[in-house]
Amino acid sequence: MAEKEYVTYGKKSGCGCGCGMTGASQEITGCRFSLAPMTDRFVEVILGAIEKVDTSKVWKATDKLSTVYRGKQIHVEDALKATFVQAYQDGVHMTMEATFSKGCPGDTDADFILKEDDIPVNEAAIKDIHFPVACKIALYPMGIENYMEHIATVVNHAIDMGIYEGSSHYCTILNCDVQKLFEYFHDVNTYCGKELSHYIFEITCSVNSPTAE
Amino acid sequence: MAEKEYVTYGKKSGCGCGCGMTGASQEITGCRFSLAPMTDRFVEVILGAIEKVDTSKVWKATDKLSTVYRGKQIHVEDALKATFVQAYQDGVHMTMEATFSKGCPGDTDADFILKEDDIPVNEAAIKDIHFPVACKIALYPMGIENYMEHIATVVNHAIDMGIYEGSSHYCTILNCDVQKLFEYFHDVNTYCGKELSHYIFEITCSVNSPTAE
């Protein structure tokens, strides 16, 4: 009988955090996301958006479940925002599920582009496009006991920005213009990138939902 | 100027874990999920599925972003499985994003139904329905240093069940029949409910994707 190949997360030695792994040495922020335009033309909507996004400053890969961008935080955020904004169509209900992450002990120095500049390459084309977005967020600071405090900081920042709609089971609900929402995502990633060794920031954005408020 | 109402996660006293909160005293498993049928008929598909699901053994609430079921683990799993299976339509690409969670220190003894029996009320109607599902999963054991070990245990269980397709950035990919997939979700929730004080188990299921393997 062939031996099974198991994963070994947490079983290697040499780290100080108990996880047994070292992670990437580079400052790689990643985002895995999926667009779901609820229309018969979903392929056209997704491909049409992708065509308009400049992904030259991030590493990217697509599989049948989602697309991943990896690189410098600002460029990953820029590519994600451009993909979402370019996929938006008047009257078409669409959701986007996205997972920002940085610092996973299982990460490696592979599959990334780290540009030296900080000029978001898509911003000029999308900065004047406005539409309202309903959004749920959840932050997972890993490996620390006081994770709830960091979650509170991030939620309270949404309150300060005036985009907080309320707390619900397992998430926080936001409601605002798309430009302000991505500004908030940037603030959260900046805070978490500095304060946390490993975090996951889950978001789901929804536009043109027919469900009543 | 009116004072802002901030959230206070992690700022109260009295807990032993550093989070500052006590959580629910009951064994409440929750699941927040969203269906995304990529068709012009998405409202009909979602409402048609909901009509066929018996949710008498869980607490439920729907907002414009998602639906939440809360209650005993087995009944929450049963209601979610029924919703997904009943929403399935031949040839229609659909995704379902779902967040299982238990043990959040911010949770309270509210919004739940805890039935004494363990008989899943929807299972008889759906147990013989089969279709292939592509799925990505991510487990977040909160508040502990050795979280990677628990993730490895859960991934290795997928390998043992023969449903593991591979590891990718920020998730693990599974591929199998819908019946086996929900059996796996049950095993993961059972393991995490016993071994972890607070966990989040994120899944995204996809059917009938036109994207090539």
XYZ file of C-alpha atoms in Angstrom:
426
model
C 0.000 0.000 0.000
C 1.382 3.373 -1.004
C 2.037 5.733 1.849
C -0.140 8.810 1.884
C 1.479 12.175 1.493
C 0.317 14.219 4.422
C 0.821 17.918 5.055
C 3.126 18.759 7.939
C 2.056 22.238 9.087
C 3.215 22.815 12.632
C 5.435 19.747 12.779
C 8.773 21.210 11.739
C 11.089 22.759 14.262
C 12.938 26.005 14.485
C 10.322 28.713 14.847
C 9.546 30.633 17.971
C 5.790 30.833 17.689
C 4.833 27.203 18.091
C 3.765 26.740 14.536
C 6.981 25.020 13.520
C 7.358 26.965 10.314
C 9.148 30.045 9.146
C 6.977 31.598 6.443
C 8.098 33.962 3.721
C 10.881 36.434 4.465
C 9.467 38.976 2.021
C 6.593 41.371 2.707
C 4.057 39.554 0.563
C 0.399 40.494 0.852
C -1.992 38.205 -0.953
C -5.600 38.268 -1.957
C -7.710 35.341 -3.169
C -11.037 36.412 -4.611
C -14.043 35.284 -6.639
C -16.549 37.382 -8.528
C -20.121 36.141 -8.817
C -22.199 38.216 -11.259
C -25.718 36.790 -11.006
C -26.542 36.912 -14.691
C -26.506 34.489 -17.617
C -23.688 36.671 -18.998
C -21.386 36.000 -16.013
C -18.485 34.769 -18.153
C -18.621 37.909 -20.300
C -18.800 40.177 -17.224
C -15.817 38.520 -15.535
C -13.636 38.287 -18.640
C -14.572 41.825 -19.677
C -13.404 43.126 -16.306
C -10.176 41.148 -16.303
C -9.298 42.564 -19.724
C -9.410 46.104 -18.325
C -7.221 45.475 -15.282
C -3.499 46.084 -15.381
C -1.953 43.281 -13.322
C 1.642 44.033 -14.264
C 2.545 44.912 -10.672
C 1.229 41.722 -9.025
C 1.719 37.993 -9.415
C -1.508 36.275 -10.381
C -2.982 32.819 -10.836
C -6.512 31.650 -11.596
C -8.031 28.269 -10.872
C -11.626 27.122 -11.186
C -12.536 28.494 -7.749
C -10.832 31.855 -7.576
C -8.015 34.179 -8.593
C -5.001 35.052 -6.435
C -2.973 38.286 -6.549
C 0.285 38.434 -4.580
C 2.735 41.258 -4.151
C 3.127 44.582 -2.409
C 0.060 45.543 -0.390
C -0.770 48.679 -2.376
C -0.581 46.927 -5.726
C -2.649 43.936 -4.603
C -5.324 46.331 -3.314
C -5.198 48.327 -6.540
C -5.606 45.226 -8.721
C -8.501 43.953 -6.608
C -10.288 47.290 -6.627
C -9.874 47.599 -10.391
C -11.239 44.092 -10.947
C -14.305 44.799 -8.821
C -14.985 48.249 -10.263
C -14.519 47.088 -13.856
C -16.870 44.135 -13.287
C -19.617 46.386 -11.950
C -22.580 46.780 -14.288
C -25.696 48.877 -13.685
C -28.527 46.721 -12.385
C -26.548 43.483 -12.267
C -26.446 41.856 -8.829
C -22.882 40.741 -8.114
C -20.931 39.614 -5.086
C -17.194 39.424 -4.609
C -15.691 37.271 -1.887
C -12.084 38.198 -1.108
C -9.513 36.971 1.397
C -6.607 39.284 2.181
C -3.795 37.545 4.014
C -0.251 38.158 5.115
C 2.241 36.321 7.267
C 1.081 32.717 7.042
C 3.797 30.497 8.530
C 3.190 28.123 5.639
C 3.939 30.830 3.075
C 7.170 30.820 1.087
C 9.258 33.268 -0.918
C 7.610 32.246 -4.166
C 4.819 33.370 -6.479
C 5.050 37.110 -6.010
C 6.072 40.365 -7.627
C 7.395 43.103 -5.347
C 7.617 46.359 -7.254
C 9.761 49.053 -5.744
C 7.387 51.860 -6.610
C 4.175 52.741 -4.799
C 2.174 54.046 -7.761
C -1.079 52.091 -8.124
C -1.275 51.446 -11.817
C -5.088 51.173 -12.115
C -6.151 54.024 -9.843
C -6.355 56.771 -12.498
C -8.885 54.779 -14.528
C -11.191 53.974 -11.617
C -10.896 56.759 -9.054
C -13.944 58.650 -10.325
C -16.299 55.682 -10.524
C -18.855 55.621 -7.725
C -21.538 53.151 -6.650
C -22.849 51.949 -3.282
C -21.621 48.648 -1.851
C -22.951 46.514 1.000
C -20.104 44.634 2.599
C -19.458 42.136 5.362
C -16.038 41.840 6.934
C -14.333 39.533 9.419
C -10.774 39.815 10.709
C -8.810 36.830 12.003
C -5.552 37.730 13.794
C -3.798 34.375 14.197
C -1.662 32.915 16.963
C -2.359 35.473 19.682
C -4.632 35.516 22.713
C -5.759 39.157 22.504
C -7.156 38.914 18.988
C -10.508 40.430 19.963
C -8.822 43.754 20.741
C -7.423 43.999 17.227
C -10.825 43.161 15.779
C -12.341 45.946 17.891
C -9.729 48.426 16.619
C -10.568 47.610 13.027
C -14.342 47.760 13.574
C -14.019 51.043 15.438
C -12.075 52.490 12.535
C -15.100 51.740 10.332
C -17.254 53.570 12.883
C -14.867 56.536 12.722
C -15.096 56.568 8.936
C -18.894 56.559 9.094
C -19.281 53.381 7.058
C -20.356 51.009 9.856
C -23.888 49.682 9.559
C -23.872 47.188 12.412
C -22.541 44.005 13.933
C -24.126 40.691 13.139
C -23.338 37.072 13.919
C -19.817 36.243 12.671
C -19.259 39.512 10.831
C -19.496 43.286 10.732
C -21.679 45.003 8.117
C -20.506 48.082 6.223
C -22.322 50.254 3.720
C -20.727 53.002 1.640
C -19.356 54.161 -1.686
C -16.881 51.834 -3.351
C -14.068 54.426 -3.132
C -14.398 54.787 0.625
C -14.683 51.030 1.099
C -11.351 50.326 -0.567
C -9.791 53.172 1.413
C -10.970 51.306 4.516
C -9.527 47.984 3.258
C -6.217 49.782 2.758
C -6.268 51.110 6.323
C -7.069 47.655 7.721
C -4.308 45.941 5.749
C -1.841 48.641 6.771
C -2.761 48.286 10.456
C -2.699 44.475 10.391
C 0.504 44.315 8.376
C 2.216 46.344 11.090
C 0.573 44.973 14.238
C 0.068 41.278 13.457
C 2.442 38.562 12.356
C -0.312 36.604 10.564
C -3.809 37.775 9.730
C -6.692 36.960 7.439
C -9.166 39.665 6.485
C -12.291 38.249 4.854
C -14.640 40.495 2.924
C -17.738 39.968 0.826
C -18.965 42.898 -1.266
C -22.447 42.996 -2.772
C -23.889 45.384 -5.343
C -27.386 45.771 -6.782
C -28.956 43.262 -4.417
C -32.728 42.954 -4.905
C -33.138 42.083 -1.204
C -34.831 44.854 0.732
C -32.853 46.544 3.468
C -20.849 66.601 19.105
C -22.472 63.246 19.848
C -20.160 60.627 21.238
C -19.586 57.696 18.974
C -20.679 54.276 20.091
C -17.651 52.058 19.772
C -17.454 48.300 20.105
C -15.549 47.044 23.133
C -14.348 43.557 22.201
C -11.444 42.566 24.403
C -11.837 45.470 26.809
C -14.030 43.896 29.466
C -12.545 41.972 32.349
C -13.152 38.576 33.833
C -12.130 36.041 31.241
C -9.041 33.880 31.390
C -8.082 33.954 27.745
C -7.111 37.561 27.306
C -10.067 38.433 25.157
C -11.960 40.031 28.003
C -15.260 38.380 27.155
C -17.179 35.325 28.169
C -19.086 34.174 25.098
C -22.188 32.012 25.030
C -22.592 29.324 27.659
C -24.580 27.105 25.295
C -23.117 24.851 22.603
C -24.173 27.023 19.683
C -22.742 26.287 16.252
C -23.480 28.875 13.621
C -23.232 29.145 9.890
C -23.463 32.287 7.787
C -23.787 31.574 4.073
C -24.607 33.095 0.692
C -25.680 31.341 -2.480
C -24.666 32.839 -5.820
C -26.389 31.145 -8.763
C -24.899 32.764 -11.855
C -28.081 33.037 -13.860
C -30.701 35.697 -14.583
C -33.075 33.457 -12.587
C -31.003 33.712 -9.379
C -33.906 34.936 -7.240
C -36.087 32.029 -8.361
C -33.273 29.510 -7.727
C -32.575 30.804 -4.212
C -36.214 31.183 -3.162
C -37.097 27.824 -4.712
C -34.411 26.151 -2.624
C -35.360 27.906 0.589
C -38.969 26.735 0.176
C -37.860 23.100 0.192
C -35.682 23.320 3.322
C -37.061 22.470 6.742
C -35.455 24.960 9.120
C -37.598 24.074 12.132
C -34.579 22.823 14.080
C -32.395 25.929 13.669
C -32.678 29.638 14.350
C -32.394 31.632 11.151
C -32.114 35.193 9.925
C -31.566 36.654 6.471
C -30.153 40.052 5.581
C -29.173 41.450 2.205
C -25.730 39.846 2.361
C -26.354 36.371 3.713
C -28.392 33.975 5.812
C -27.433 32.699 9.266
C -28.420 29.386 10.846
C -27.673 28.843 14.546
C -28.265 25.839 16.737
C -26.981 22.347 17.365
C -24.129 21.415 15.065
C -25.918 18.521 13.344
C -29.016 20.574 12.576
C -27.070 23.576 11.280
C -25.123 21.242 8.969
C -28.331 19.546 7.843
C -30.036 22.852 7.024
C -27.003 24.128 5.113
C -26.626 20.905 3.124
C -30.332 20.936 2.241
C -30.163 24.558 1.114
C -27.191 23.858 -1.135
C -28.540 20.599 -2.581
C -32.005 22.057 -3.210
C -30.484 25.085 -4.961
C -28.462 22.898 -7.312
C -29.669 22.922 -10.904
C -28.213 20.998 -13.830
C -25.908 23.186 -15.876
C -26.232 26.271 -13.658
C -22.943 27.560 -12.295
C -23.374 28.381 -8.613
C -21.123 29.087 -5.677
C -21.911 28.988 -1.982
C -19.728 30.779 0.514
C -20.261 29.553 4.084
C -18.680 30.374 7.437
C -19.067 27.828 10.217
C -18.170 29.211 13.616
C -18.352 28.259 17.263
C -17.056 29.725 20.478
C -16.634 33.407 19.638
C -16.002 35.300 22.898
C -18.362 37.959 21.581
C -21.202 35.458 21.200
C -24.149 35.441 23.588
C -26.907 33.057 24.658
C -29.336 34.480 22.130
C -30.630 33.753 18.656
C -30.520 29.983 18.681
C -32.606 26.829 18.804
C -31.091 23.821 20.553
C -33.156 20.736 19.837
C -32.631 17.777 22.100
C -32.824 15.228 19.331
C -30.102 14.407 16.815
C -32.291 13.497 13.846
C -31.415 15.686 10.838
C -34.797 16.674 9.505
C -33.787 17.218 5.855
C -31.481 14.267 5.328
C -34.075 11.780 4.009
C -35.022 14.113 1.152
C -31.449 14.798 0.019
C -29.318 11.768 0.876
C -29.609 10.188 -2.579
C -28.830 13.320 -4.586
C -25.343 13.286 -6.057
C -23.281 15.815 -7.990
C -19.593 16.792 -8.027
C -18.447 19.860 -6.091
C -15.189 21.799 -6.202
C -14.511 23.351 -2.826
C -11.966 25.518 -1.082
C -11.614 25.449 2.680
C -9.694 27.404 5.308
C -9.697 26.773 9.049
C -8.939 29.506 11.592
C -8.407 28.232 15.166
C -8.393 31.413 17.248
C -6.418 32.476 20.290
C -3.791 29.729 20.299
C -0.186 29.531 19.148
C -0.227 26.030 17.686
C -3.058 26.686 15.247
C -1.131 25.317 12.262
C -1.177 21.822 13.801
C -4.963 21.812 13.948
C -5.132 23.000 10.344
C -2.829 20.139 9.358
C -5.046 17.615 11.181
C -8.097 18.816 9.290
C -6.328 18.862 5.902
C -4.902 15.403 6.518
C -8.372 14.104 7.259
C -9.386 15.253 3.760
C -6.391 13.341 2.401
C -7.532 10.238 4.326
C -11.019 10.566 2.859
C -9.611 10.803 -0.661
C -11.177 14.187 -1.391
C -8.027 16.357 -1.267
C -7.028 17.934 -4.563
C -4.199 20.147 -3.376
C -3.001 23.084 -1.333
C -3.005 26.558 -2.794
C -2.303 30.038 -1.466
C -4.596 30.749 1.519
C -6.727 27.613 1.145
C -6.991 23.897 0.529
C -8.820 22.569 -2.524
C -11.201 19.606 -2.330
C -13.085 17.799 -5.060
C -15.750 15.153 -4.485
C -19.405 14.225 -4.409
C -21.656 16.538 -2.417
C -22.553 13.761 0.074
C -18.937 13.066 0.938
C -18.150 16.769 1.171
C -20.785 17.404 3.836
C -19.634 14.297 5.694
C -16.207 15.949 5.778
C -17.648 19.260 7.019
C -19.348 17.316 9.818
C -16.061 15.660 10.798
C -14.263 19.027 10.833
C -16.922 20.738 12.940
C -16.965 17.792 15.344
C -13.184 17.873 15.706
C -12.999 21.661 16.095
C -15.959 21.794 18.470
C -14.104 19.422 20.784
C -10.519 20.609 20.403
C -10.830 24.380 20.004
C -12.493 27.029 22.133
C -13.128 29.314 19.119
C -12.806 28.433 15.470
C -13.955 29.659 12.079
C -14.198 27.215 9.183
C -14.589 28.973 5.844
C -15.766 27.067 2.791
C -16.665 27.991 -0.755
C -18.397 25.371 -2.865
C -18.651 25.620 -6.638
C -20.744 23.578 -9.071
C -20.944 23.558 -12.856
C -18.032 25.937 -13.332
C -17.200 26.527 -16.991
C -13.543 27.127 -16.080
C -11.291 24.357 -17.347
C -9.432 22.313 -14.750
